[in-house]
Coordinates of C-alpha atoms in Angstrom, one line a residue:
M7 CA 1.4 -13.7 -125.9
N8 CA 2.5 -10.2 -124.8
R9 CA 3.3 -9.4 -128.4
S10 CA -0.2 -10.5 -129.5
L11 CA -1.8 -8.4 -126.7
S12 CA 0.3 -5.4 -127.8
I13 CA -0.8 -5.8 -131.4
L14 CA -4.4 -6.2 -130.3
S15 CA -4.1 -3.1 -128.2
I16 CA -2.7 -1.1 -131.1
L17 CA -5.5 -2.3 -133.4
L18 CA -8.2 -1.4 -130.8
T19 CA -6.6 2.0 -130.3
A20 CA -6.5 2.7 -134.0
T21 CA -10.1 1.5 -134.4
A22 CA -11.2 3.8 -131.5
S23 CA -9.4 6.7 -133.1
A24 CA -11.0 6.0 -136.4
V25 CA -14.5 5.9 -134.9
A26 CA -13.8 9.1 -132.9
A27 CA -12.7 10.8 -136.1
Q28 CA -15.8 9.6 -137.9
E29 CA -18.0 10.9 -135.2
A30 CA -16.6 14.5 -135.3
D31 CA -19.2 16.4 -137.2
Y32 CA -19.4 20.1 -136.3
T33 CA -22.2 20.7 -138.8
R34 CA -24.6 19.1 -136.3
G35 CA -24.5 22.0 -133.9
I36 CA -23.9 25.8 -133.5
I37 CA -20.5 27.2 -133.9
W38 CA -19.6 30.3 -131.8
V39 CA -16.7 32.5 -133.1
N40 CA -15.0 34.4 -130.2
E41 CA -12.8 37.4 -130.2
D42 CA -11.4 36.0 -127.0
W43 CA -9.1 37.9 -124.6
Y44 CA -7.1 40.5 -126.5
G45 CA -3.6 40.9 -125.2
H46 CA -3.5 37.4 -123.8
Q47 CA -4.5 34.8 -126.4
N48 CA -5.6 34.3 -130.0
S49 CA -9.3 34.0 -130.9
T50 CA -11.2 30.8 -130.4
V51 CA -14.2 28.8 -131.6
N52 CA -16.7 27.0 -129.4
Y53 CA -19.3 24.4 -130.4
L54 CA -22.8 24.2 -128.9
M55 CA -25.0 21.2 -129.1
P56 CA -28.2 22.8 -127.8
D57 CA -30.4 19.7 -127.6
D58 CA -27.8 17.1 -126.4
P59 CA -29.9 14.7 -124.2
E60 CA -26.9 14.0 -122.0
G61 CA -26.4 17.6 -121.2
N62 CA -23.0 17.7 -122.9
F63 CA -23.7 21.0 -124.5
W64 CA -20.3 22.6 -125.0
K65 CA -17.0 21.7 -126.7
Y66 CA -14.5 24.5 -126.2
R67 CA -11.7 25.8 -128.4
I68 CA -12.4 23.3 -131.1
I69 CA -9.9 24.7 -133.6
Q70 CA -7.0 24.1 -131.2
A71 CA -8.5 20.7 -130.3
E72 CA -8.7 19.5 -133.9
N73 CA -5.4 21.1 -134.9
P74 CA -2.8 20.7 -132.2
G75 CA -0.2 23.5 -132.4
K76 CA -2.4 25.8 -134.5
E77 CA -4.7 28.7 -133.6
L78 CA -6.7 31.4 -135.2
G79 CA -5.4 35.0 -135.5
C80 CA -6.1 38.0 -133.3
T81 CA -9.6 39.4 -132.8
N82 CA -11.3 37.0 -135.2
Q83 CA -14.7 38.8 -135.6
Y84 CA -16.2 36.9 -138.5
G85 CA -16.9 33.5 -139.8
A86 CA -18.9 32.1 -142.7
I87 CA -19.7 28.6 -143.8
W88 CA -19.6 28.3 -147.6
N89 CA -19.7 25.0 -149.6
D90 CA -18.7 22.8 -146.7
R91 CA -15.8 25.0 -145.5
I92 CA -15.7 27.6 -142.8
Y93 CA -13.9 30.9 -143.5
L94 CA -12.6 32.7 -140.4
I95 CA -11.4 36.2 -140.8
A96 CA -9.2 37.9 -138.1
K97 CA -8.0 41.5 -137.8
Q98 CA -4.4 40.4 -137.3
D99 CA -2.5 37.1 -137.5
K100 CA -1.3 37.0 -133.9
D101 CA -2.4 38.3 -130.6
P102 CA 0.4 40.2 -128.7
G103 CA 0.0 37.8 -125.8
A104 CA -0.1 34.6 -127.9
T105 CA 2.8 32.3 -128.5
I106 CA 1.4 30.8 -131.8
T107 CA 1.0 32.8 -135.0
G108 CA -2.4 32.0 -136.6
G109 CA -3.7 33.9 -139.7
R110 CA -5.8 36.8 -140.9
I111 CA -7.4 34.1 -143.1
T112 CA -8.2 30.6 -141.8
V113 CA -10.0 28.0 -143.9
A114 CA -11.2 24.8 -142.3
D115 CA -13.4 21.8 -143.1
A116 CA -16.8 22.7 -141.7
K117 CA -17.5 19.2 -140.6
T118 CA -14.1 18.3 -138.9
M119 CA -12.7 21.8 -138.2
K120 CA -9.4 20.6 -139.6
I121 CA -7.5 23.6 -141.0
L122 CA -7.0 23.5 -144.7
H123 CA -5.2 26.8 -145.1
Q124 CA -3.9 29.8 -143.2
Q125 CA -2.2 33.0 -144.2
S126 CA -0.9 36.0 -142.4
L127 CA -1.5 38.7 -145.0
I128 CA -4.5 39.7 -147.0
D129 CA -2.9 42.4 -149.1
P130 CA -0.1 40.4 -150.9
S131 CA 2.1 43.5 -150.9
G132 CA 2.4 43.4 -147.1
S133 CA 0.7 46.7 -146.6
Q134 CA -1.5 47.2 -143.5
C135 CA -4.8 45.4 -144.2
D136 CA -6.8 44.0 -141.3
G137 CA -9.6 41.4 -141.9
R138 CA -13.3 42.1 -141.4
G139 CA -15.7 39.8 -143.2
F140 CA -16.1 37.1 -145.9
I141 CA -18.8 36.2 -148.5
G142 CA -18.8 33.4 -151.0
V143 CA -19.4 34.6 -154.5
D144 CA -19.4 31.2 -156.3
E145 CA -17.8 27.9 -155.8
H146 CA -14.4 29.3 -157.0
K147 CA -14.4 32.8 -155.5
G148 CA -15.0 34.7 -152.4
Y149 CA -14.6 38.3 -151.2
I150 CA -12.9 39.4 -148.0
S151 CA -13.7 42.8 -146.6
T152 CA -10.9 44.6 -144.8
S153 CA -9.7 47.9 -143.3
N154 CA -8.5 48.7 -146.8
G155 CA -11.1 47.5 -149.4
V156 CA -12.5 44.2 -150.6
W157 CA -10.2 41.5 -151.8
I158 CA -10.7 38.7 -154.2
F159 CA -10.0 35.2 -152.7
D160 CA -9.5 32.2 -155.0
L161 CA -11.2 29.3 -153.2
D162 CA -9.4 26.7 -155.2
S163 CA -5.8 27.9 -154.7
Y164 CA -6.4 29.9 -151.5
T165 CA -4.7 32.9 -152.9
V166 CA -5.7 36.6 -152.9
T167 CA -5.7 37.6 -156.5
G168 CA -6.5 41.3 -156.3
Q169 CA -8.7 44.1 -154.9
V170 CA -12.2 44.8 -156.0
E171 CA -11.9 48.0 -158.1
G172 CA -13.3 51.0 -156.4
S173 CA -13.5 49.5 -152.9
A174 CA -10.2 50.7 -151.5
N175 CA -9.8 52.9 -148.3
P176 CA -9.1 56.4 -149.7
N177 CA -7.0 57.1 -146.6
A178 CA -4.7 54.2 -147.0
G179 CA -1.0 54.4 -147.6
G180 CA 1.9 56.6 -146.5
D181 CA 2.9 57.4 -142.9
N182 CA -0.6 57.8 -141.6
D183 CA -1.3 54.1 -141.4
K184 CA -1.3 52.9 -137.8
P185 CA -1.6 49.5 -136.2
N186 CA -5.0 47.9 -135.3
T187 CA -4.5 48.8 -131.7
D188 CA -4.6 52.6 -132.5
P189 CA -8.2 53.6 -133.5
T190 CA -6.9 57.0 -134.6
G191 CA -5.2 55.3 -137.6
S192 CA -6.3 56.4 -141.1
L193 CA -7.5 52.8 -141.8
Y194 CA -10.3 53.3 -139.2
H195 CA -11.9 56.0 -141.5
G196 CA -12.7 54.2 -144.7
Q197 CA -13.1 50.5 -143.9
S198 CA -15.2 47.9 -145.6
G199 CA -17.5 45.8 -143.4
M200 CA -20.6 43.6 -143.9
M201 CA -21.4 42.2 -147.3
V202 CA -24.5 40.5 -148.7
S203 CA -25.4 38.9 -152.1
A204 CA -28.6 39.9 -153.9
A205 CA -29.8 40.2 -157.5
G206 CA -26.5 39.0 -158.9
K207 CA -24.5 41.7 -157.1
I208 CA -22.5 42.0 -153.9
F209 CA -23.5 44.8 -151.6
V210 CA -20.8 46.1 -149.3
A211 CA -21.0 48.5 -146.3
H212 CA -18.2 51.1 -146.8
Q213 CA -17.6 53.4 -143.9
Q214 CA -16.7 56.5 -146.0
Y215 CA -18.7 55.9 -149.2
G216 CA -21.9 54.2 -148.1
L217 CA -23.2 51.1 -149.8
L218 CA -21.0 49.8 -152.6
I219 CA -22.6 47.7 -155.4
V220 CA -20.1 45.3 -156.9
D221 CA -20.5 43.3 -160.1
P222 CA -18.8 40.0 -159.3
A223 CA -18.3 39.2 -163.0
E224 CA -16.0 42.2 -163.2
D225 CA -14.8 42.5 -159.6
K226 CA -15.6 46.1 -159.8
V227 CA -17.8 48.7 -158.0
V228 CA -20.5 49.7 -160.4
N229 CA -22.6 51.9 -158.2
V230 CA -22.6 53.6 -154.8
I231 CA -25.5 54.7 -152.6
S232 CA -24.4 57.4 -150.2
M233 CA -26.2 57.7 -146.8
D234 CA -26.6 61.4 -147.6
I235 CA -30.1 60.1 -148.8
V236 CA -30.9 60.0 -145.0
Q237 CA -29.0 63.1 -143.8
D238 CA -26.1 65.1 -145.0
G239 CA -22.9 63.6 -143.7
A240 CA -24.5 60.4 -142.5
G241 CA -22.7 57.1 -142.8
I242 CA -23.6 53.4 -143.1
G243 CA -23.6 51.0 -140.2
S244 CA -24.4 47.6 -141.7
V245 CA -26.4 45.8 -144.4
I246 CA -28.5 42.7 -144.1
K247 CA -31.0 40.8 -146.3
S248 CA -34.5 39.9 -145.1
K249 CA -36.5 36.8 -146.1
D250 CA -38.2 38.6 -149.0
G251 CA -34.8 39.5 -150.6
A252 CA -34.9 43.2 -149.6
L253 CA -31.8 44.8 -148.2
W254 CA -31.9 46.7 -144.9
I255 CA -29.3 49.3 -143.9
S256 CA -28.5 50.8 -140.5
V257 CA -27.4 54.4 -140.4
A258 CA -24.5 56.1 -138.6
K259 CA -24.6 59.8 -137.7
N260 CA -21.3 60.3 -139.5
C261 CA -18.4 58.5 -141.2
Q262 CA -16.0 59.1 -138.3
G263 CA -16.6 55.9 -136.4
T264 CA -18.0 57.6 -133.3
G265 CA -20.7 54.9 -132.8
V266 CA -23.6 57.3 -132.9
A267 CA -26.6 56.0 -134.8
L268 CA -29.3 58.0 -136.6
N269 CA -32.9 56.8 -135.7
Y270 CA -33.6 55.4 -139.1
I271 CA -33.3 52.2 -141.1
V272 CA -33.3 52.1 -144.9
R273 CA -35.0 49.5 -147.1
L274 CA -33.4 49.0 -150.5
D275 CA -34.7 47.0 -153.5
P276 CA -31.6 45.3 -154.8
V277 CA -32.9 45.2 -158.4
T278 CA -34.3 48.7 -158.9
L279 CA -32.3 50.4 -156.1
D280 CA -35.5 52.2 -155.0
Y281 CA -35.2 53.0 -151.3
E282 CA -37.5 53.8 -148.4
I283 CA -36.3 55.6 -145.3
I284 CA -38.1 54.4 -142.2
P285 CA -38.0 56.3 -138.9
V286 CA -37.4 54.2 -135.7
K287 CA -40.3 54.5 -133.3
D288 CA -40.1 57.2 -130.7
G289 CA -38.6 55.9 -127.5
F290 CA -36.9 53.1 -129.4
Y291 CA -33.2 53.0 -130.4
A292 CA -31.8 52.3 -133.9
P293 CA -29.2 49.5 -134.5
A294 CA -25.9 50.2 -132.9
N295 CA -22.8 50.4 -135.2
S296 CA -19.1 49.7 -134.5
W297 CA -16.7 51.1 -137.0
Y298 CA -14.4 52.3 -134.2
A299 CA -13.8 48.7 -133.2
W300 CA -15.4 46.8 -136.1
T301 CA -17.7 43.9 -135.5
P302 CA -20.6 42.5 -137.7
D303 CA -23.1 44.5 -135.6
A304 CA -26.2 43.1 -133.7
F305 CA -28.5 43.6 -136.7
V306 CA -29.9 40.3 -138.0
A307 CA -32.7 38.9 -140.1
S308 CA -34.9 35.9 -139.7
S309 CA -35.0 33.2 -142.5
V310 CA -38.5 32.0 -141.4
Q311 CA -40.4 35.3 -140.7
N312 CA -40.0 38.4 -142.7
C313 CA -38.5 40.4 -139.8
L314 CA -35.4 41.9 -138.4
Y315 CA -33.9 42.1 -134.9
W316 CA -31.4 44.6 -133.5
K317 CA -29.7 45.8 -130.4
G318 CA -30.1 49.4 -129.5
G319 CA -29.7 51.7 -126.5
P320 CA -28.6 55.2 -125.2
N321 CA -25.0 54.2 -124.7
R322 CA -24.2 53.4 -128.3
W323 CA -22.4 50.0 -128.7
F324 CA -22.0 49.3 -125.0
T325 CA -25.8 49.2 -124.2
G326 CA -26.9 45.6 -124.6
T327 CA -30.2 45.1 -122.7
K328 CA -32.8 45.8 -125.4
I329 CA -33.6 43.8 -128.5
Y330 CA -36.1 45.2 -131.0
K331 CA -38.1 43.4 -133.6
F332 CA -39.2 44.9 -136.9
D333 CA -41.9 43.3 -139.1
C334 CA -40.8 44.0 -142.7
D335 CA -44.3 43.6 -144.0
T336 CA -46.3 45.7 -141.6
R337 CA -43.4 47.9 -140.5
E338 CA -44.5 47.2 -136.9
Q339 CA -41.7 47.9 -134.4
T340 CA -41.7 46.2 -130.9
L341 CA -39.4 45.8 -127.9
F342 CA -38.9 42.1 -128.2
I343 CA -36.6 41.3 -125.3
D344 CA -35.7 43.6 -122.4
L345 CA -33.0 42.0 -120.3
E346 CA -33.4 44.6 -117.6
E347 CA -36.7 43.1 -116.6
E348 CA -35.0 40.0 -115.4
G349 CA -33.0 41.9 -112.9
A350 CA -29.9 39.6 -113.2
N351 CA -27.6 42.2 -114.8
W352 CA -27.2 40.3 -118.1
K353 CA -26.3 42.2 -121.2
L354 CA -25.9 41.1 -124.9
Y355 CA -22.2 41.2 -125.6
G356 CA -21.3 43.2 -128.8
C357 CA -22.9 41.6 -131.9
A358 CA -23.3 38.1 -130.4
I359 CA -26.8 37.4 -131.6
G360 CA -28.1 35.1 -134.4
V361 CA -31.4 33.6 -135.6
H362 CA -31.7 29.9 -136.2
P363 CA -32.5 29.4 -139.9
E364 CA -34.9 26.5 -139.3
T365 CA -36.4 26.8 -135.8
D366 CA -36.4 30.7 -135.8
E367 CA -35.0 30.7 -132.3
L368 CA -32.7 33.4 -131.2
Y369 CA -29.3 32.6 -129.7
M370 CA -27.5 35.4 -127.7
A371 CA -24.2 35.5 -125.8
L372 CA -24.7 37.4 -122.5
Y373 CA -22.3 38.8 -119.9
H374 CA -22.3 41.0 -116.9
E375 CA -19.3 43.4 -117.2
F376 CA -16.1 43.6 -119.2
G377 CA -14.0 42.8 -116.2
T378 CA -16.0 39.6 -115.3
P379 CA -15.3 36.3 -117.2
T380 CA -18.8 35.0 -116.7
Y381 CA -20.7 34.3 -119.9
I382 CA -23.8 32.3 -120.9
T383 CA -25.5 31.6 -124.2
R384 CA -29.3 32.1 -124.0
R385 CA -31.9 30.6 -126.3
Y386 CA -35.2 32.3 -127.0
S387 CA -38.3 31.1 -128.8
P388 CA -39.6 33.0 -131.9
Q389 CA -42.1 34.5 -129.4
G390 CA -39.4 35.9 -127.2
E391 CA -39.8 33.3 -124.4
K392 CA -36.6 32.1 -122.8
I393 CA -36.0 28.4 -123.5
R394 CA -32.9 27.9 -121.5
D395 CA -29.4 29.2 -120.6
Y396 CA -26.2 27.3 -121.5
E397 CA -23.6 28.1 -118.8
M398 CA -20.0 28.3 -120.0
I399 CA -16.6 27.8 -118.3
M400 CA -15.1 30.9 -116.9
N401 CA -13.1 32.8 -119.6
Y402 CA -13.0 36.2 -121.2
W403 CA -14.7 34.8 -124.4
F404 CA -15.9 38.1 -125.8
P405 CA -18.2 36.2 -128.3
S406 CA -18.7 37.6 -131.8
L407 CA -21.3 35.6 -133.6
P408 CA -23.0 32.2 -134.0
L409 CA -22.8 30.2 -137.2
F410 CA -25.5 27.9 -138.4
P411 CA -24.4 25.4 -141.0
E412 CA -25.8 26.1 -144.5
G413 CA -29.0 24.3 -145.4
G414 CA -28.9 21.8 -142.6
S415 CA -30.4 21.3 -139.1
Q416 CA -28.5 22.8 -136.2
S417 CA -30.4 20.7 -133.6
G418 CA -27.6 18.2 -133.2
I419 CA -30.1 15.4 -134.0
H420 CA -29.8 13.0 -136.9
N421 CA -32.9 12.5 -139.0
I422 CA -33.1 8.7 -139.6
L423 CA -35.7 6.3 -140.9
S424 CA -38.1 4.8 -138.5
D425 CA -37.3 1.2 -139.5
S426 CA -33.7 1.7 -138.5
L427 CA -34.6 2.5 -134.9
S428 CA -34.2 0.1 -132.0
S429 CA -37.7 -0.3 -130.5
I430 CA -36.8 0.7 -126.9
G431 CA -35.1 3.9 -125.7
N432 CA -35.4 6.8 -123.3
L433 CA -37.4 10.0 -123.9
Y434 CA -36.0 13.4 -122.8
S435 CA -37.5 16.9 -122.7
I436 CA -35.9 19.5 -125.0
N437 CA -33.9 20.7 -122.0
G438 CA -32.4 17.2 -121.5
I439 CA -34.5 16.1 -118.6
I440 CA -35.6 12.5 -118.6
V441 CA -39.3 12.1 -119.2
K442 CA -39.7 8.3 -119.5
R443 CA -37.2 5.4 -119.5
N444 CA -37.4 2.2 -121.6
I445 CA -40.2 3.5 -123.7
E446 CA -41.1 1.9 -127.0
Y447 CA -40.6 4.2 -130.0
G448 CA -44.0 5.6 -131.1
D449 CA -45.7 4.7 -127.9
W450 CA -46.6 8.3 -126.9
P451 CA -50.3 8.2 -125.7
D452 CA -49.6 9.5 -122.2
I453 CA -47.0 12.1 -123.2
S454 CA -48.0 15.7 -123.4
P455 CA -47.7 17.5 -126.8
G456 CA -44.3 19.1 -127.5
I457 CA -40.8 18.5 -128.8
Y458 CA -38.8 15.7 -127.3
I459 CA -35.5 13.8 -127.7
W460 CA -35.7 10.0 -128.1
K461 CA -32.4 8.2 -127.6
S462 CA -31.6 4.5 -128.0
G463 CA -27.9 3.5 -127.8
D464 CA -26.0 5.7 -130.2
T465 CA -29.1 6.8 -132.0
T466 CA -30.7 10.1 -131.2
R467 CA -33.8 11.6 -132.8
K468 CA -35.9 14.7 -132.3
I469 CA -39.6 14.0 -132.3
L470 CA -42.7 16.2 -132.3
I471 CA -45.7 14.9 -130.3
R472 CA -49.0 16.6 -131.3

């Protein structure tokens, strides 16, 4: 009898584990990549379910949770989801205070967060080469930008096969190379940063040269646009792509990584390479740049509206209270969000802002001061109205950026057929507050118009009541 109970217990445990594994689907929510606390621990990834009706919004450190004994590398600033995998790029493979060595490159299944591959080096020769960003070129190839050029990454074998010709840091090599912790090192004066794909080419922000135009068929730089078009000696900050396919460039005062921005943005046609230099409105600030301690920059585009958002302020990178909006069609510039008006001393941390590709809502990670481990994620409507705050457990997260799964809803809600629904369930507000219990599905005559969550058993659905 005891033996039978033991076998039954094992079977039930195995079944429960299988169900739990089946239910792990991180493409249903928003993934936050965190630098985390340099000098103490490796970088981390958190998972936000913004519309969870039970109020269970956060899962923390999901890479460690799904991969016991494994972690990311040090100062992981960038992540990208490409063909059902997530590519996480760190500056170094291990934080000085960590006990586990991660990788400069980490590849995981985007749905389960199970690590598929990690490697410590980007440059196979072992030379200093710290990670920056990633872009998928096609199903077999990606590019990784670094402190020394852009590298070709085979997505089938997970191997670095070479460097994009013409992308190297001209200061690299010899005794002048210094570690990532020393910003006076030569590799902080010729880095490669953000990358976008347009018109069959890859466009790369290069600190010293400007905008590199790469032919991915040849893995070679075929053209360069210097920021001298704006002002002699000017440098590039970042490059993004708007809904209409145009490229937009932020401008640094110089190539030295001082963080000073020029009060312009540049529009570039990726086909003709015609450009337009647009002054930033008097009294407003241009997008901040961060070559001295590279991040993707708080300069983002909407996928729904043809508009841009950016952070700017008088104190370069460390001013994080003003978010500007730029209409790419009308060229209208507005102060979209001013955190100072709230009076709660919240600031946007670094580059931690993203635009939801379907709802057009803005998500931002806010903090008070560098020495305070208090962070929240805030959600804004497309009109700039605060929807809600998501409080976080205390930690020096230093968030980098949110990732929204490619081509799918990030609401955390399954779209299912009406005839598969149980007829009775509970109705919640978008903020997770109960509106009505034991309501029949579709029986909404007394419910005010708006977006709601309907939950019956294990089934959850987002509904729009008009």
